[in-house]
Short mmCIF file of C-alpha atoms in Angstrom, two decimals:
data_model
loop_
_atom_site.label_atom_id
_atom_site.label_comp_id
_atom_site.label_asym_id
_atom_site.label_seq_id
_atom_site.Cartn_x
_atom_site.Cartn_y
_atom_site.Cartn_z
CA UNK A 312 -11.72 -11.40 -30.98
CA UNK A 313 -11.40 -13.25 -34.25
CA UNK A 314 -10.05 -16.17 -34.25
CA UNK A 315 -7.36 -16.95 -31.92
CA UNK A 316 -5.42 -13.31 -32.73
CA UNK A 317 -6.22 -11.36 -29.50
CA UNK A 318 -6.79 -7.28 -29.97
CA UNK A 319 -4.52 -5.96 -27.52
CA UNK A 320 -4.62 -1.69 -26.37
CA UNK A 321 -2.28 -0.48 -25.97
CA UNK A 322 -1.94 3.80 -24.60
CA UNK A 323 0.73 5.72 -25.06
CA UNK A 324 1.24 6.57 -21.63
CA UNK A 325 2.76 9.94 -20.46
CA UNK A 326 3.90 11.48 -23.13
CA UNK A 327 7.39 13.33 -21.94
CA UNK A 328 8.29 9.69 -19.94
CA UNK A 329 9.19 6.30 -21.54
CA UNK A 330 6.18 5.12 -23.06
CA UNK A 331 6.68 5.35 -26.69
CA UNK A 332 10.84 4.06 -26.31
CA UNK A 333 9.52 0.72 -24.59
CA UNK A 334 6.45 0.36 -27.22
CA UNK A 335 9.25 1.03 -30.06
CA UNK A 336 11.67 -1.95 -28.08
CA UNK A 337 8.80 -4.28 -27.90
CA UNK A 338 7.57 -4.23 -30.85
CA UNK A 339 11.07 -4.77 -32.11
CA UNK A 340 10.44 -7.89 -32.26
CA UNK A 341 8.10 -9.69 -34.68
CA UNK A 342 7.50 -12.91 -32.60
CA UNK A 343 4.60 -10.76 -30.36
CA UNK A 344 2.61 -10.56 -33.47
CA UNK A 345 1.88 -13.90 -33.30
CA UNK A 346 -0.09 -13.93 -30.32
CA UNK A 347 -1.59 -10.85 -30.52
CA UNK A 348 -2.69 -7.60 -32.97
CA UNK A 349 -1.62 -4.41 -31.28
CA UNK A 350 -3.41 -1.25 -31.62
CA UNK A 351 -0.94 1.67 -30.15
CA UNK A 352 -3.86 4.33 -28.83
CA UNK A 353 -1.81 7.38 -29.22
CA UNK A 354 -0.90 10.97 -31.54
CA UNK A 355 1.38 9.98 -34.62
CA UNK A 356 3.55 13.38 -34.23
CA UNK A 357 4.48 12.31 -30.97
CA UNK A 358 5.51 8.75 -31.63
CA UNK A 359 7.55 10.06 -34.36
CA UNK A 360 9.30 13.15 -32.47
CA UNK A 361 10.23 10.07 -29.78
CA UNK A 362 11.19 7.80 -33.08
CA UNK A 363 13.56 10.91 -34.22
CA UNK A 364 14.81 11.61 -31.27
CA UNK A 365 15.75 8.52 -30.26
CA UNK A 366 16.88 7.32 -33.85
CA UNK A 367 15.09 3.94 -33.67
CA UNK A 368 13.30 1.87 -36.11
CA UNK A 369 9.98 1.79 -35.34
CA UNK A 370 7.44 1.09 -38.00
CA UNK A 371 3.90 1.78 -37.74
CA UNK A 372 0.46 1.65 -39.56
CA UNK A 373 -1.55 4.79 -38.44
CA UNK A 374 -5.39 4.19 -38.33
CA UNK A 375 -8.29 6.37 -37.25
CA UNK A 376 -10.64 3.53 -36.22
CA UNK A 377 -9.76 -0.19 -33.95
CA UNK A 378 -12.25 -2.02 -36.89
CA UNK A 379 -9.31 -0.90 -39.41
CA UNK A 380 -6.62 -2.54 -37.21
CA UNK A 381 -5.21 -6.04 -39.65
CA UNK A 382 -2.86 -8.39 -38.04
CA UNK A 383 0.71 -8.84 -38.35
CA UNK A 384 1.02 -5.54 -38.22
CA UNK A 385 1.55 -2.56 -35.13
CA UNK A 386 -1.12 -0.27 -35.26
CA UNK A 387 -0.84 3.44 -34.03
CA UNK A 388 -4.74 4.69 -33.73
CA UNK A 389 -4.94 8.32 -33.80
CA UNK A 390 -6.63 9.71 -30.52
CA UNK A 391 -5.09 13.06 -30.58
CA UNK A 392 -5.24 15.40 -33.80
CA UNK A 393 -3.91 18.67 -32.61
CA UNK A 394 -0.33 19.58 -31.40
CA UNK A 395 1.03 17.69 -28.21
CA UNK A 396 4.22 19.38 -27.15
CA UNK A 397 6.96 17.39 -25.89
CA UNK A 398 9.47 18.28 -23.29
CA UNK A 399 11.02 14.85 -22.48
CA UNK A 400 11.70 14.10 -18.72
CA UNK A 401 9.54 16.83 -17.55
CA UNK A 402 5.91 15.62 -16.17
CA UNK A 403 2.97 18.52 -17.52
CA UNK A 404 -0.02 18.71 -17.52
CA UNK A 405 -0.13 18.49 -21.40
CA UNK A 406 1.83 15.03 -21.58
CA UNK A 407 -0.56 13.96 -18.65
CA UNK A 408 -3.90 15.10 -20.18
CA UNK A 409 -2.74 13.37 -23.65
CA UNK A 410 -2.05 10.27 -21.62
CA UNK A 411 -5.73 9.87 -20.10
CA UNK A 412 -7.25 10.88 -23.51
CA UNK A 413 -5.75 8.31 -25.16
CA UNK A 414 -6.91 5.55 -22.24
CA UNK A 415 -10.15 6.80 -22.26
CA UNK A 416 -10.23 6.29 -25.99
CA UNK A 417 -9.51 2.60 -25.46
CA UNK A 418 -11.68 2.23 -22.76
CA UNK A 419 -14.67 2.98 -25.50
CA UNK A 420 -13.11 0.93 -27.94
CA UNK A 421 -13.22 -2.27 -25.07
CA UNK A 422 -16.64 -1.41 -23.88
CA UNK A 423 -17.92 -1.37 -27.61
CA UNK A 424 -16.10 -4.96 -28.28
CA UNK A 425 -13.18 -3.61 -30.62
CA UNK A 426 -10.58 -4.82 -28.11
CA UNK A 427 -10.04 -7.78 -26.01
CA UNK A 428 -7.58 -6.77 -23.75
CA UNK A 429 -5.83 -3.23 -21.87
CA UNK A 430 -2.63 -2.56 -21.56
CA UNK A 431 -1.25 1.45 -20.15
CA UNK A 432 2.21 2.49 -20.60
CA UNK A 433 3.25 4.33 -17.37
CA UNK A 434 1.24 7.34 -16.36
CA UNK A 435 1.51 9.58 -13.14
CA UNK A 436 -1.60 10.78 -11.49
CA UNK A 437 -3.90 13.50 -13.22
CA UNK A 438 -4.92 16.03 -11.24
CA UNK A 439 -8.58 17.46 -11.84
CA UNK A 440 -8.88 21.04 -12.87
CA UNK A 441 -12.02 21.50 -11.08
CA UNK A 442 -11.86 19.36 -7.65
CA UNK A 443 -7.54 19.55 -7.40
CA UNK A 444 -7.72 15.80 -6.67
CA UNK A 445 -5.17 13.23 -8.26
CA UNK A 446 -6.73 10.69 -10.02
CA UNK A 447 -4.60 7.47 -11.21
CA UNK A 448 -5.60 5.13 -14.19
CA UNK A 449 -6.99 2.90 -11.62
CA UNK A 450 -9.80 5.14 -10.27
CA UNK A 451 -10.09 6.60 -13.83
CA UNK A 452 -10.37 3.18 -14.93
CA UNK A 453 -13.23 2.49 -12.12
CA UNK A 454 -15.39 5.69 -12.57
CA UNK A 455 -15.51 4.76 -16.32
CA UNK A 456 -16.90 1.02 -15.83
CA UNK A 457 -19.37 2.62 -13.22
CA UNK A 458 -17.23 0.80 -10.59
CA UNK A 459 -16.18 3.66 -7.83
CA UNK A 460 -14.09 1.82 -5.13
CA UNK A 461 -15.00 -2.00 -6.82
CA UNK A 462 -11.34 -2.78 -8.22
CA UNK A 463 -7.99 -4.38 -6.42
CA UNK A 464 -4.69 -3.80 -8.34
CA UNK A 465 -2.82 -7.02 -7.94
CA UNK A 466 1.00 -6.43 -7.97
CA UNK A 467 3.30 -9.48 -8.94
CA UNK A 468 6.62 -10.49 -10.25
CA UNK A 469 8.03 -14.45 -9.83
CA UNK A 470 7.87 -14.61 -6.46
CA UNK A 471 4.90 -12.70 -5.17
CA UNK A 472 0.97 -11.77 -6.29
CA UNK A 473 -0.05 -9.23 -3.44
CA UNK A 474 -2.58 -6.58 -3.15
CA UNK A 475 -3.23 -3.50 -0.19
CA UNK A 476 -7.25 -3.79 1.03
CA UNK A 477 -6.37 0.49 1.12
CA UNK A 478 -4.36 1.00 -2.06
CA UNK A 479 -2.74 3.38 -3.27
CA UNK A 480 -3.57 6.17 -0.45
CA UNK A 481 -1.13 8.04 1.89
CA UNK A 482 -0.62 6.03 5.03
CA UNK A 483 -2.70 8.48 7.44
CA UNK A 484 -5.52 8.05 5.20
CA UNK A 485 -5.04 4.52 4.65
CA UNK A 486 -5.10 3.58 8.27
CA UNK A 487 -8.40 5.56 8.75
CA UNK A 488 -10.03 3.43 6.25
CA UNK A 489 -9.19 -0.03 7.06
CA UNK A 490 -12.48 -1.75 8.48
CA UNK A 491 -13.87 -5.63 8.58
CA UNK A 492 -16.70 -4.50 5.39
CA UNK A 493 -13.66 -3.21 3.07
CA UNK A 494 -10.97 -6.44 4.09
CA UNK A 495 -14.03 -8.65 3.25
CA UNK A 496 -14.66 -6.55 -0.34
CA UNK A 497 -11.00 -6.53 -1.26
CA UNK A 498 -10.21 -10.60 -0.10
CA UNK A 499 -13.17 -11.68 -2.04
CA UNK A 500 -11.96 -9.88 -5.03
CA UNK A 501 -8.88 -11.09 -4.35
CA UNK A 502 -10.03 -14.80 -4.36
CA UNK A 503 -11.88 -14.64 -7.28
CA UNK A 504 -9.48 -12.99 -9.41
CA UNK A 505 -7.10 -15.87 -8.37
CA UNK A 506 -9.75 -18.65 -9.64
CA UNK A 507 -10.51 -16.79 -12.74
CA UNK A 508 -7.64 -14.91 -14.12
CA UNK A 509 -4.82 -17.25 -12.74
CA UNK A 510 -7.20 -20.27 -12.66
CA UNK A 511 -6.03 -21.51 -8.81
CA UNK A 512 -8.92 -23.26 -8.32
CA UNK A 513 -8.64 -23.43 -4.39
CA UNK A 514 -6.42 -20.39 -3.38
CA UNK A 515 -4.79 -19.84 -0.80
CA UNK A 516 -4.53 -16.05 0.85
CA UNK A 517 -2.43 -14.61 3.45
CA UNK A 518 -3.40 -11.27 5.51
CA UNK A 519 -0.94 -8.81 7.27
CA UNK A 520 -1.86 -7.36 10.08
CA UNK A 521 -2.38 -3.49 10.84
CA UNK A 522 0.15 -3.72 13.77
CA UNK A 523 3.77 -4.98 14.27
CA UNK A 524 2.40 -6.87 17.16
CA UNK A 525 -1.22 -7.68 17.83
CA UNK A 526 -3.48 -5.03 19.56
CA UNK A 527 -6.77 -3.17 18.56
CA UNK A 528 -7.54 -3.73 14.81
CA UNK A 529 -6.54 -6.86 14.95
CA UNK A 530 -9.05 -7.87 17.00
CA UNK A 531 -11.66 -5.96 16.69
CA UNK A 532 -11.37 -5.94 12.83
CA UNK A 533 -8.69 -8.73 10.97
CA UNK A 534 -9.89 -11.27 13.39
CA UNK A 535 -13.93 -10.92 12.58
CA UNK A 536 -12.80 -10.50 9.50
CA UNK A 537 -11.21 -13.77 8.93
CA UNK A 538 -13.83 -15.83 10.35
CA UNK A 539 -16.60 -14.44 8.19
CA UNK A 540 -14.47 -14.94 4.77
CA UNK A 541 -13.55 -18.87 6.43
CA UNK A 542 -17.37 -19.52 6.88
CA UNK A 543 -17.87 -17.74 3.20
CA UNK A 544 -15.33 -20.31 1.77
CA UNK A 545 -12.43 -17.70 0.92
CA UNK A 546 -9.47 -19.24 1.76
CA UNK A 547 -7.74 -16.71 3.82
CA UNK A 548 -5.66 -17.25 6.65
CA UNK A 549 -3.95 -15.14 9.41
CA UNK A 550 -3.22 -12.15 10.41
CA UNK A 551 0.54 -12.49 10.31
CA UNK A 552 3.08 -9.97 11.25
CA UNK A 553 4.88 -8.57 7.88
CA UNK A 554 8.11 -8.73 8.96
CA UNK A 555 8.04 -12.21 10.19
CA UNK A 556 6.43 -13.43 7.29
CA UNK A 557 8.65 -12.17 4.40
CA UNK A 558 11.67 -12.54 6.26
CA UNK A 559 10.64 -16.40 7.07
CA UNK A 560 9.50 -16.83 3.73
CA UNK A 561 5.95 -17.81 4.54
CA UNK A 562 4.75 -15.66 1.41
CA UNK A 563 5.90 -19.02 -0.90
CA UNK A 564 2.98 -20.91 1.01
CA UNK A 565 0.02 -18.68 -0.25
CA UNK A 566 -1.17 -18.08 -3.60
CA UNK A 567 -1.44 -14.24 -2.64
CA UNK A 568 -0.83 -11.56 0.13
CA UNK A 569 -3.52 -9.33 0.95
CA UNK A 570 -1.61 -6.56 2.71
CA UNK A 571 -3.54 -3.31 4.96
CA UNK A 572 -1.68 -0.32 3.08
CA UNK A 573 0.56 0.03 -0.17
CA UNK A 574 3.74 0.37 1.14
CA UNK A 575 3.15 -2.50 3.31
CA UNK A 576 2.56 -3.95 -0.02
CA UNK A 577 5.11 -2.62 -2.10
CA UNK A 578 8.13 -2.86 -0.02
CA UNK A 579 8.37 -6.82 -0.33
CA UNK A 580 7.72 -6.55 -3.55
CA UNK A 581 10.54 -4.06 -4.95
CA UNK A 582 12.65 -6.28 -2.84
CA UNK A 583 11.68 -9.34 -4.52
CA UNK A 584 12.02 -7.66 -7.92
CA UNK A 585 11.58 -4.74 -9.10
CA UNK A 586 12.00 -4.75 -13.11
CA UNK A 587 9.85 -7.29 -13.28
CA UNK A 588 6.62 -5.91 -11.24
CA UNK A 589 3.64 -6.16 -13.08
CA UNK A 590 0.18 -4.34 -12.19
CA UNK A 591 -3.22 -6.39 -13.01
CA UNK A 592 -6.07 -4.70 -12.07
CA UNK A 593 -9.20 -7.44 -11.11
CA UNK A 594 -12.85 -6.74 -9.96
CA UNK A 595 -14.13 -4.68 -13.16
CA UNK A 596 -15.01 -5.91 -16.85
CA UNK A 597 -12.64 -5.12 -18.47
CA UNK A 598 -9.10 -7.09 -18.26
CA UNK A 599 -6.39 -4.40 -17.57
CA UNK A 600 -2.74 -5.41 -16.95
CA UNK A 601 0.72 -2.75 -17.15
CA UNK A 602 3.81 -2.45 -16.05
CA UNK A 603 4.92 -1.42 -12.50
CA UNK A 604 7.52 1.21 -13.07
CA UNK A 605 6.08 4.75 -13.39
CA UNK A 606 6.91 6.51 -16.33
CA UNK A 607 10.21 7.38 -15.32
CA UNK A 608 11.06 10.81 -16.50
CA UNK A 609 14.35 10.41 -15.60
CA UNK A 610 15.34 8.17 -18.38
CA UNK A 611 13.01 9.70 -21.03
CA UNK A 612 14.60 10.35 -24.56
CA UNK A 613 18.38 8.53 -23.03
CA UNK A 614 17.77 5.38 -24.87
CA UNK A 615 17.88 3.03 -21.81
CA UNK A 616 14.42 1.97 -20.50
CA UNK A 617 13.83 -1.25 -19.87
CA UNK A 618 10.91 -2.47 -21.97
CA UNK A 619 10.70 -6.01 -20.13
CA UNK A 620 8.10 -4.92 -17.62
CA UNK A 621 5.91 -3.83 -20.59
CA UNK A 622 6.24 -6.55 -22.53
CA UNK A 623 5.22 -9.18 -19.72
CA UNK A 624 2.42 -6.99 -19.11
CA UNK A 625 1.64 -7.64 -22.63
CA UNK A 626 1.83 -11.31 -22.24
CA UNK A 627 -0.04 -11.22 -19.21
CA UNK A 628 -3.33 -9.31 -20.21
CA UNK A 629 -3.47 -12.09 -22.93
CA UNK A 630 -2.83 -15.19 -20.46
CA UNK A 631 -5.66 -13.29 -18.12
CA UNK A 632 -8.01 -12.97 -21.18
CA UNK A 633 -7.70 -16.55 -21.75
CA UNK A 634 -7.79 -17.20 -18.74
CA UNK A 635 -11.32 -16.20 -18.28
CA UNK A 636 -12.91 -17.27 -21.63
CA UNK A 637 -11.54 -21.03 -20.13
CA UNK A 638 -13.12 -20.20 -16.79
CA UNK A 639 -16.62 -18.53 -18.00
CA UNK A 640 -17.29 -20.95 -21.13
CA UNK A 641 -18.71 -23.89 -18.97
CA UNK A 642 -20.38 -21.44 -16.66
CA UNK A 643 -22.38 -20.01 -19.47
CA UNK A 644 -24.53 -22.69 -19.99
CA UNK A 645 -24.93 -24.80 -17.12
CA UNK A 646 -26.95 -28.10 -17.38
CA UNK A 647 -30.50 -28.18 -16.41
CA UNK A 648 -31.62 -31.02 -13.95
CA UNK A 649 -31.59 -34.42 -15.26
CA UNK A 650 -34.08 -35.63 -12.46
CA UNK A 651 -37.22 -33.63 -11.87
CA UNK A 652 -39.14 -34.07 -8.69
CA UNK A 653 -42.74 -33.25 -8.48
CA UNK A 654 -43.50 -30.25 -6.68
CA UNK A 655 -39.78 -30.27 -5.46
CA UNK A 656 -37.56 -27.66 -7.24
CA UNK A 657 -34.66 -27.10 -4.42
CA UNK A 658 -31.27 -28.78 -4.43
CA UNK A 659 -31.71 -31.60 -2.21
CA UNK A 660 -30.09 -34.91 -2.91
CA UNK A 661 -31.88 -36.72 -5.61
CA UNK A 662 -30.70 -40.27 -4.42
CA UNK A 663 -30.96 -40.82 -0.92
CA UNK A 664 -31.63 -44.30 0.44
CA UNK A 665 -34.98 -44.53 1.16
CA UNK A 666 -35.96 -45.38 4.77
CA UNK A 667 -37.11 -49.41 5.79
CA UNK A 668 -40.25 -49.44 7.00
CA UNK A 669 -40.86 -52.11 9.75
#
């Protein structure tokens, strides 16, 4: 980062869904260059087939490399040379492949210090060619940092920050999972994005339980749980029952929610608000923040997505960046002792009243 001008990634996203429509809105206007210098990871012919076919303005400096980004300016970085077909609305495994190319791209480009900051335009799962598994930008994301299993996606809009110790896993699976080790993993994760990237210094977080009403897991697993992470120093506090909670509006008394599954998670939230749901993934090196809404196919090429959600994830991936530089700096250097002991290097109390003797 030079300066105060934050380099900001941005991927193109599936390439038959909204991606390049809300990129064109955003960048629409020129008060975003301010804070930041975009570089759109992407395939020119496909940003301009969207740009014709949606007749927008959109205007773009294409570059091969993120060290010939310049500021004040949207750059389109060229991650794809050969032909991407489009077929707007219609999820293949072209648009999809082009889409992870283009985040793995910027995932190089972060670890080698060109950019400062992540942001994906919606993407649905890839499925593998040689295993048949689906593999979202989160895992993607993980298995390129080295990190298999060591991130929490934090969900959040105005009136909620919550997180599932499962994610995003079908229920069956999700249940089968759920043990003290992993609620322990995923809370402290939780904490300590909280201190760093939304600098809470003491938060505050609430867990669900498994069950409607009390009964095995939560005692045999939330409630060993809790008192481990208490006598750790995580602030975490419960188990409450889900539907008690939201409904009483307990949620406004925690700095977070750490639910058990994701659609324990994600039903409060798209309640709460669901243009405004924003995805920040904490626990790996990199800061990553995008949009909640998928890349809704449904809309593509109509003219009518929303590009709010993209632009506060925009806004929030720098916020987090800052966040941490502001967090780290005096942790970087700590002061050495001031009062040296002889033959007494541990962290005793320096100045304790020294005993009377009679």
């Amino acid at each position: 980062m030079e300066g105060n001008k934050i380099r900001v990634a941005i991927t193109q996203g599936d390439t038959n869904g909204v991606g390049y429509e809300t990129i064109f809105k955003v960048f629409t206007e020129p008060t975003i260059l301010e804070l930041c210098t975009p570089i759109i990871y992407g395939s020119p012919k496909v940003a301009a087939y969207h740009r014709k076919s949606l007749d927008m303005q959109a205007n773009f400096a294409i570059i091969s490399r993120a060290e010939d980004a310049r500021d004040d300016r949207v750059n389109l970085l060229t991650c794809i040379e050969e032909e991407v077909k489009v077929e707007l609305g219609t999820p293949t495994k072209v648009s999809a492949a082009a889409a992870r190319k283009a985040l793995m791209r910027a995932l190089t480009d972060q670890s080698a210090g060109l950019v400062d900051a992540l942001v994906t335009a919606p993407t649905a799962p890839v499925t593998s060619s040689d295993k048949g598994e689906e593999t979202t930008d989160q895992r993607f994301m993980e298995h390129t940092c080295g990190q298999d299993g060591k991130s929490l996606v934090i969900h959040l809009n105005n009136a909620l920050r919550i997180a599932s110790v499962t994610g995003e896993k079908p229920l069956g699976d999700a249940l089968r999972e759920i043990r003290k080790e992993l609620i322990l993993e995923k809370a402290t994760i939780f904490a300590n994005s909280l201190r760093r990237d939304f600098r809470i210094s003491n938060p505050r977080i609430a867990l669900l339980q498994v069950n409607p009403q009390p009964g095995a897991e939560e005692e045999e697993i939330l409630q060993p749980a809790l008192a481990e992470l208490n006598n750790a120093g995580v602030g975490v506090y419960g188990p409450y029952a889900a539907d008690e909670f939201f409904s009483q509006y307990q949620h406004t008394l925690f700095d977070g929610t750490l639910a058990m599954y994701y659609e324990q998670a994600m039903t409060p939230l798209r309640m709460l608000g669901e243009e405004e749901r924003l995805m920040l993934t904490a626990g790996l090196p990199i800061v990553h923040a995008a949009p909640g809404n998928g890349p809704c196919f449904e809309k593509a090429g109509e003219g009518i997505a929303d590009e709010r959600s993209l632009r506060e994830a925009i806004y929030l991936a720098i916020d987090t960046l800052r966040h941490r530089m502001e967090y780290d700096e005096p942790l970087a250097n700590p002061l050495k002792k001031l009062y040296h002991e002889k033959r007494d290097e541990s962290e005793k109390v320096r100045f304790a009243i020294p005993k009377k003797h009679e």
